[in-house]
CSV table of C-alpha atoms (C1' of nucleotides) in Angstrom, one decimal:
chain,number,residue,atom,x,y,z
C,5,MET,CA,35.1,-13.2,22.9
C,6,ILE,CA,32.7,-15.8,21.5
C,7,GLU,CA,32.6,-16.0,17.8
C,8,GLN,CA,29.7,-13.9,16.5
C,9,LYS,CA,28.8,-16.2,13.7
C,10,GLN,CA,25.0,-16.2,13.8
C,11,ASP,CA,23.2,-19.1,12.1
C,12,ILE,CA,20.9,-17.4,9.7
C,13,GLU,CA,18.0,-19.3,8.2
C,14,LYS,CA,17.0,-16.9,5.5
C,15,CYS,CA,20.0,-15.1,4.0
C,16,ASP,CA,21.3,-17.5,1.4
C,17,CYS,CA,24.5,-15.6,0.6
C,18,ASN,CA,27.6,-14.5,2.4
C,19,VAL,CA,27.8,-11.2,4.2
C,20,ILE,CA,30.1,-9.0,2.3
C,21,HIS,CA,30.5,-6.0,4.6
C,22,GLN,CA,29.9,-7.1,8.1
C,23,ASP,CA,31.1,-3.7,9.5
C,24,ILE,CA,28.6,-1.7,7.6
C,25,VAL,CA,25.8,-4.1,8.4
C,26,ASN,CA,26.5,-3.9,12.1
C,27,GLN,CA,26.7,-0.1,12.0
C,28,VAL,CA,23.4,0.2,10.1
C,29,LYS,CA,21.8,-2.3,12.5
C,30,THR,CA,22.5,-0.1,15.5
C,31,ARG,CA,20.9,2.9,13.8
C,32,MET,CA,17.7,1.2,12.7
C,33,PRO,CA,14.5,2.2,14.5
C,34,PRO,CA,12.6,-0.5,16.4
C,35,GLU,CA,10.9,-3.1,14.2
C,36,GLU,CA,7.5,-2.1,15.5
C,37,GLN,CA,7.9,1.6,14.4
C,38,LEU,CA,8.9,0.6,10.9
C,39,TYR,CA,5.9,-1.7,10.8
C,40,ASP,CA,3.5,1.0,11.9
C,41,LEU,CA,5.0,3.3,9.3
C,42,ALA,CA,4.4,0.8,6.6
C,43,GLU,CA,0.8,0.4,7.8
C,44,LEU,CA,0.3,4.1,7.6
C,45,PHE,CA,1.5,4.3,4.0
C,46,LYS,CA,-0.5,1.3,3.1
C,47,VAL,CA,-3.6,3.5,3.9
C,48,PHE,CA,-2.3,6.1,1.5
C,49,GLY,CA,-1.6,3.5,-1.1
C,50,ASP,CA,-5.0,3.4,-2.6
C,51,SER,CA,-6.3,6.0,-5.0
C,52,THR,CA,-9.9,5.9,-3.6
C,53,ARG,CA,-8.6,6.8,-0.2
C,54,ILE,CA,-6.2,9.4,-1.6
C,55,LYS,CA,-9.2,11.0,-3.4
C,56,ILE,CA,-11.3,11.0,-0.3
C,57,LEU,CA,-8.5,12.7,1.7
C,58,TRP,CA,-7.9,15.2,-0.9
C,59,ALA,CA,-11.6,16.1,-1.1
C,60,LEU,CA,-11.6,16.5,2.7
C,61,PHE,CA,-8.7,19.0,2.4
C,62,GLU,CA,-11.3,21.3,0.8
C,63,ALA,CA,-14.4,20.7,2.9
C,64,GLU,CA,-16.2,18.5,5.4
C,65,MET,CA,-18.4,16.1,3.5
C,66,CYS,CA,-21.0,13.5,4.1
C,67,VAL,CA,-20.7,9.9,2.8
C,68,CYS,CA,-23.2,10.5,0.1
C,69,ASP,CA,-21.4,13.6,-1.2
C,70,ILE,CA,-18.1,11.7,-1.4
C,71,ALA,CA,-19.7,8.8,-3.2
C,72,PHE,CA,-21.2,11.1,-5.8
C,73,LEU,CA,-18.1,13.1,-6.2
C,74,LEU,CA,-16.0,10.0,-6.9
C,75,SER,CA,-18.7,8.2,-8.8
C,76,MET,CA,-18.6,5.3,-6.5
C,77,THR,CA,-20.9,3.2,-4.4
C,78,GLN,CA,-21.9,4.5,-1.0
C,79,SER,CA,-20.9,1.2,0.4
C,80,ALA,CA,-17.4,1.3,-1.0
C,81,ILE,CA,-16.9,4.8,0.4
C,82,SER,CA,-18.2,3.8,3.7
C,83,HIS,CA,-15.8,0.9,3.9
C,84,GLN,CA,-12.8,3.1,3.0
C,85,LEU,CA,-13.8,5.8,5.5
C,86,ARG,CA,-13.6,3.2,8.1
C,87,VAL,CA,-10.1,2.4,7.2
C,88,LEU,CA,-9.2,6.1,7.2
C,89,LYS,CA,-10.8,6.5,10.6
C,90,GLN,CA,-9.0,3.5,12.1
C,91,ALA,CA,-5.8,5.1,11.0
C,92,ARG,CA,-6.9,8.3,12.7
C,93,LEU,CA,-6.8,10.3,9.5
C,94,VAL,CA,-10.4,11.3,9.5
C,95,LYS,CA,-13.0,12.0,12.1
C,96,ASN,CA,-16.8,12.2,11.8
C,97,ARG,CA,-19.7,14.2,13.2
C,98,LYS,CA,-23.3,13.1,13.2
C,99,ALA,CA,-26.0,15.5,12.2
C,100,GLY,CA,-29.3,13.6,12.2
C,101,LYS,CA,-29.2,10.9,9.5
C,102,VAL,CA,-26.1,12.5,7.9
C,103,VAL,CA,-22.6,11.8,9.0
C,104,PHE,CA,-20.0,14.4,8.1
C,105,TYR,CA,-16.4,13.4,7.7
C,106,SER,CA,-13.4,15.7,8.0
C,107,LEU,CA,-9.6,15.5,8.3
C,108,ASP,CA,-8.2,14.5,11.7
C,109,ASP,CA,-4.6,15.3,11.0
C,110,GLU,CA,-2.7,18.3,9.7
C,111,HIS,CA,0.3,16.4,8.5
C,112,VAL,CA,-1.5,14.6,5.7
C,113,LYS,CA,-1.3,17.5,3.3
C,114,GLN,CA,2.4,17.9,3.9
C,115,ILE,CA,3.0,14.2,3.3
C,116,PHE,CA,1.0,14.4,0.1
C,117,ASP,CA,2.9,17.5,-1.0
C,118,GLN,CA,6.2,15.8,-0.4
C,119,GLY,CA,5.0,12.9,-2.5
C,120,LEU,CA,4.0,15.1,-5.3
C,121,ILE,CA,7.4,16.7,-5.4
C,122,HIS,CA,8.9,13.3,-5.9
C,123,ILE,CA,6.4,12.4,-8.7
C,124,ASN,CA,6.8,15.7,-10.5
C,125,GLU,CA,10.6,15.6,-10.5
C,126,ARG,CA,12.1,15.0,-13.9
J,27,MET,CA,-30.3,26.2,-18.8
J,28,ILE,CA,-30.6,22.5,-19.2
J,29,GLU,CA,-31.2,20.6,-16.0
J,30,GLN,CA,-27.9,19.4,-14.6
J,31,LYS,CA,-29.3,16.1,-13.4
J,32,GLN,CA,-26.5,13.7,-14.4
J,33,ASP,CA,-27.3,10.1,-14.6
J,34,ILE,CA,-24.9,8.4,-12.2
J,35,GLU,CA,-24.4,4.7,-12.4
J,36,LYS,CA,-22.5,4.1,-9.2
J,37,CYS,CA,-23.7,6.5,-6.5
J,38,ASP,CA,-26.8,4.8,-5.0
J,39,CYS,CA,-27.9,7.7,-2.9
J,40,ASN,CA,-29.0,11.3,-3.3
J,41,VAL,CA,-26.6,14.2,-3.4
J,42,ILE,CA,-27.1,16.1,-0.2
J,43,HIS,CA,-24.9,19.1,-0.8
J,44,GLN,CA,-24.6,19.8,-4.5
J,45,ASP,CA,-22.8,23.1,-4.0
J,46,ILE,CA,-20.0,21.7,-1.9
J,47,VAL,CA,-19.5,18.8,-4.2
J,48,ASN,CA,-19.2,21.1,-7.2
J,49,GLN,CA,-16.8,23.4,-5.4
J,50,VAL,CA,-14.6,20.5,-4.2
J,51,LYS,CA,-14.7,19.0,-7.7
J,52,THR,CA,-13.1,22.1,-9.2
J,53,ARG,CA,-10.3,22.0,-6.7
J,54,MET,CA,-9.4,18.3,-7.1
J,55,PRO,CA,-6.0,17.6,-8.8
J,56,PRO,CA,-6.2,15.6,-12.0
J,57,GLU,CA,-7.1,12.0,-11.7
J,58,GLU,CA,-3.8,10.8,-13.0
J,59,GLN,CA,-1.8,12.7,-10.4
J,60,LEU,CA,-3.8,11.3,-7.5
J,61,TYR,CA,-3.3,7.8,-9.0
J,62,ASP,CA,0.5,8.3,-9.2
J,63,LEU,CA,0.5,9.5,-5.6
J,64,ALA,CA,-1.3,6.4,-4.5
J,65,GLU,CA,1.2,4.3,-6.5
J,66,LEU,CA,4.1,6.0,-4.7
J,67,PHE,CA,2.6,5.4,-1.3
J,68,LYS,CA,1.9,1.8,-2.2
J,69,VAL,CA,5.7,1.4,-2.5
J,70,PHE,CA,6.1,2.7,1.0
J,71,GLY,CA,3.3,0.5,2.2
J,72,ASP,CA,5.4,-2.6,2.9
J,73,SER,CA,7.6,-3.0,5.9
J,74,THR,CA,10.4,-4.8,3.9
J,75,ARG,CA,10.7,-1.8,1.6
J,76,ILE,CA,10.5,0.6,4.5
J,77,LYS,CA,13.3,-1.3,6.2
J,78,ILE,CA,15.4,-1.3,3.0
J,79,LEU,CA,15.0,2.5,2.6
J,80,TRP,CA,15.8,3.1,6.2
J,81,ALA,CA,18.9,1.1,6.0
J,82,LEU,CA,20.0,3.1,2.9
J,83,PHE,CA,19.5,6.3,4.9
J,84,GLU,CA,22.6,5.2,6.8
J,85,ALA,CA,24.8,3.7,4.1
J,86,GLU,CA,25.1,2.4,0.6
J,87,MET,CA,24.7,-1.4,0.8
J,88,CYS,CA,24.8,-4.4,-1.5
J,89,VAL,CA,22.0,-6.9,-1.9
J,90,CYS,CA,23.6,-9.5,0.2
J,91,ASP,CA,24.2,-7.1,3.1
J,92,ILE,CA,20.6,-6.0,3.1
J,93,ALA,CA,19.4,-9.6,3.0
J,94,PHE,CA,21.5,-10.4,6.0
J,95,LEU,CA,20.5,-7.3,7.8
J,96,LEU,CA,16.8,-8.1,7.5
J,97,SER,CA,17.2,-11.8,7.8
J,98,MET,CA,15.6,-12.3,4.4
J,99,THR,CA,16.3,-14.2,1.2
J,100,GLN,CA,18.5,-12.6,-1.4
J,101,SER,CA,15.8,-13.1,-3.9
J,102,ALA,CA,13.1,-11.4,-1.9
J,103,ILE,CA,15.4,-8.4,-1.4
J,104,SER,CA,16.3,-8.3,-5.0
J,105,HIS,CA,12.6,-8.3,-6.0
J,106,GLN,CA,11.9,-5.4,-3.7
J,107,LEU,CA,14.9,-3.4,-4.8
J,108,ARG,CA,13.5,-3.6,-8.3
J,109,VAL,CA,10.2,-2.1,-7.1
J,110,LEU,CA,12.1,0.6,-5.3
J,111,LYS,CA,14.2,1.3,-8.4
J,112,GLN,CA,11.2,1.5,-10.7
J,113,ALA,CA,9.7,4.1,-8.3
J,114,ARG,CA,13.0,6.0,-8.7
J,115,LEU,CA,13.6,5.8,-4.9
J,116,VAL,CA,16.9,3.9,-5.1
J,117,LYS,CA,19.7,3.7,-7.6
J,118,ASN,CA,22.5,1.2,-8.0
J,119,ARG,CA,26.2,1.0,-8.9
J,120,LYS,CA,28.0,-2.1,-10.0
J,121,ALA,CA,31.4,-3.0,-8.6
J,122,GLY,CA,32.4,-6.3,-10.1
J,123,LYS,CA,30.1,-9.0,-8.9
J,124,VAL,CA,28.6,-6.7,-6.3
J,125,VAL,CA,25.8,-4.3,-6.8
J,126,PHE,CA,25.5,-1.4,-4.4
J,127,TYR,CA,22.2,0.3,-3.8
J,128,SER,CA,21.7,3.8,-2.5
J,129,LEU,CA,18.9,6.3,-2.1
J,130,ASP,CA,17.9,8.3,-5.2
J,131,ASP,CA,15.7,10.8,-3.5
J,132,GLU,CA,16.1,13.3,-0.7
J,133,HIS,CA,12.5,13.7,0.1
J,134,VAL,CA,12.0,10.1,1.4
J,135,LYS,CA,13.4,10.9,4.8
J,136,GLN,CA,11.1,13.9,5.1
J,137,ILE,CA,8.1,11.8,4.1
J,138,PHE,CA,9.0,9.2,6.7
J,139,ASP,CA,9.5,11.7,9.4
J,140,GLN,CA,6.1,13.3,8.7
J,141,GLY,CA,4.6,9.8,8.9
J,142,LEU,CA,6.3,9.1,12.2
J,143,ILE,CA,4.9,12.3,13.6
J,144,HIS,CA,1.5,11.1,12.9
J,145,ILE,CA,2.2,7.7,14.4
J,146,ASN,CA,3.7,9.0,17.5
J,147,GLU,CA,0.9,11.4,18.2
J,148,ARG,CA,-1.3,10.6,21.1
N,7,DT,C1',-46.0,4.0,14.2
N,8,DG,C1',-44.3,3.3,9.8
N,9,DC,C1',-41.9,4.8,5.8
N,10,DA,C1',-37.9,6.9,3.4
N,11,DC,C1',-33.3,7.8,3.5
N,12,DA,C1',-28.2,7.9,5.1
N,13,DT,C1',-24.9,5.0,6.7
N,14,DA,C1',-22.7,0.7,8.4
N,15,DT,C1',-21.4,-4.0,8.0
N,16,DG,C1',-20.6,-8.9,6.8
N,17,DA,C1',-19.8,-12.3,3.3
N,18,DA,C1',-18.3,-13.4,-1.2
N,19,DT,C1',-15.4,-12.5,-5.1
N,20,DA,C1',-11.7,-10.9,-7.9
N,21,DT,C1',-7.5,-8.8,-8.1
N,22,DT,C1',-3.1,-7.5,-6.3
N,23,DT,C1',1.0,-8.5,-4.2
N,24,DG,C1',5.1,-10.5,-1.3
N,25,DT,C1',7.8,-14.5,-0.9
N,26,DT,C1',9.7,-18.8,-2.3
N,27,DC,C1',11.9,-21.9,-5.4
N,28,DA,C1',14.4,-22.9,-9.4
N,29,DT,C1',17.3,-21.2,-12.5
N,30,DA,C1',19.5,-17.7,-15.5
N,31,DT,C1',23.1,-14.1,-16.0
N,32,DG,C1',27.3,-12.1,-15.3
N,33,DT,C1',31.8,-11.3,-13.1
N,34,DG,C1',36.3,-12.5,-10.9
N,35,DC,C1',39.7,-15.8,-10.1
N,36,DA,C1',42.4,-20.2,-10.0
P,7,DT,C1',38.4,-22.3,-19.4
P,8,DG,C1',35.7,-23.6,-15.5
P,9,DC,C1',34.2,-22.8,-11.0
P,10,DA,C1',32.4,-20.0,-7.2
P,11,DC,C1',29.8,-16.3,-5.9
P,12,DA,C1',26.5,-12.1,-6.4
P,13,DT,C1',22.5,-10.8,-8.4
P,14,DA,C1',18.3,-11.0,-11.4
P,15,DT,C1',14.2,-13.1,-13.0
P,16,DG,C1',10.0,-15.9,-13.9
P,17,DA,C1',6.5,-19.0,-12.3
P,18,DA,C1',3.8,-20.6,-8.6
P,19,DC,C1',1.5,-20.0,-4.3
P,20,DA,C1',-0.4,-17.8,-0.3
P,21,DA,C1',-2.0,-13.9,1.8
P,22,DA,C1',-4.0,-9.3,1.8
P,23,DT,C1',-7.4,-6.3,0.1
P,24,DA,C1',-11.0,-3.4,-2.7
P,25,DT,C1',-15.4,-3.6,-4.4
P,26,DT,C1',-20.0,-5.5,-4.7
P,27,DC,C1',-24.3,-7.2,-3.0
P,28,DA,C1',-27.5,-7.9,0.4
P,29,DT,C1',-29.0,-6.4,4.5
P,30,DA,C1',-28.9,-4.2,9.1
P,31,DT,C1',-29.0,0.0,12.0
P,32,DG,C1',-30.6,4.4,13.1
P,33,DT,C1',-32.7,8.9,12.4
P,34,DG,C1',-36.4,12.2,10.9
P,35,DC,C1',-40.8,13.0,9.4
P,36,DA,C1',-45.7,12.3,7.8
DNA sequence: TGCACATATGAATATTTGTTCATATGTGCA
DNA sequence: TGCACATATGAACAAATATTCATATGTGCA
């Protein structure tokens, strides 16, 4: 068998437990999936967006309402709604001039609740 | 009753549905809690940290092992482990020169699984 | 048709943040 | 004691990102 000594560019230290590393490596999900997961949480990682989502737990709202509720600019809210929509977390419905936004995913609340459990521990 | 016209600095538009806004406002969790929630998700919002956490689902590992597994610098991993530790997501155990890191929260896996459900939909 | 209003969007700016590099700390061992 | 190795840390830099400002788009209504 050919020696498995890979030439690593980045890791500037010796591998201590090759067996564990190999075992873990086989169990890791594909790179792309972990990347997507990080991208999803990145969307949750902003308090403005968290507030918007939480508001939408309660009721469908238009951009203006959300801006007023959060004391923020209509433009800022609009930008963030775009991010949320791209992540398929909210959807919208047009009614004349007004655009109503609502949740597009039932898991969000569960994810938030799990997060709160962590925060409120201890 | 005194007119409830608040002078708003930020919201540069009219409130369309005052009643809904008021109702939602009463249901919103305290500002601080939503902020903390965003901070937690911010920690999850980086693929390096996601990978580290996922690796630790499988086994306790030392810094060097993780760096090798992810083909990254020991320093980069160490910095990220600090972030994870501050968020109380990992804990560590010293064994001589080596420092072993492991998960410090059982909810993380559930949060990740919920996230994957969202990603894999459609 | 033209005005008022709701929303979207692009550029610019300021802030945050991940990685690198250099180096410090701390432990085991010869 | 002194060297080798594992880890931590601080400063610097580059990249990502949230908000603002100006303006565009689109709809209803007088």
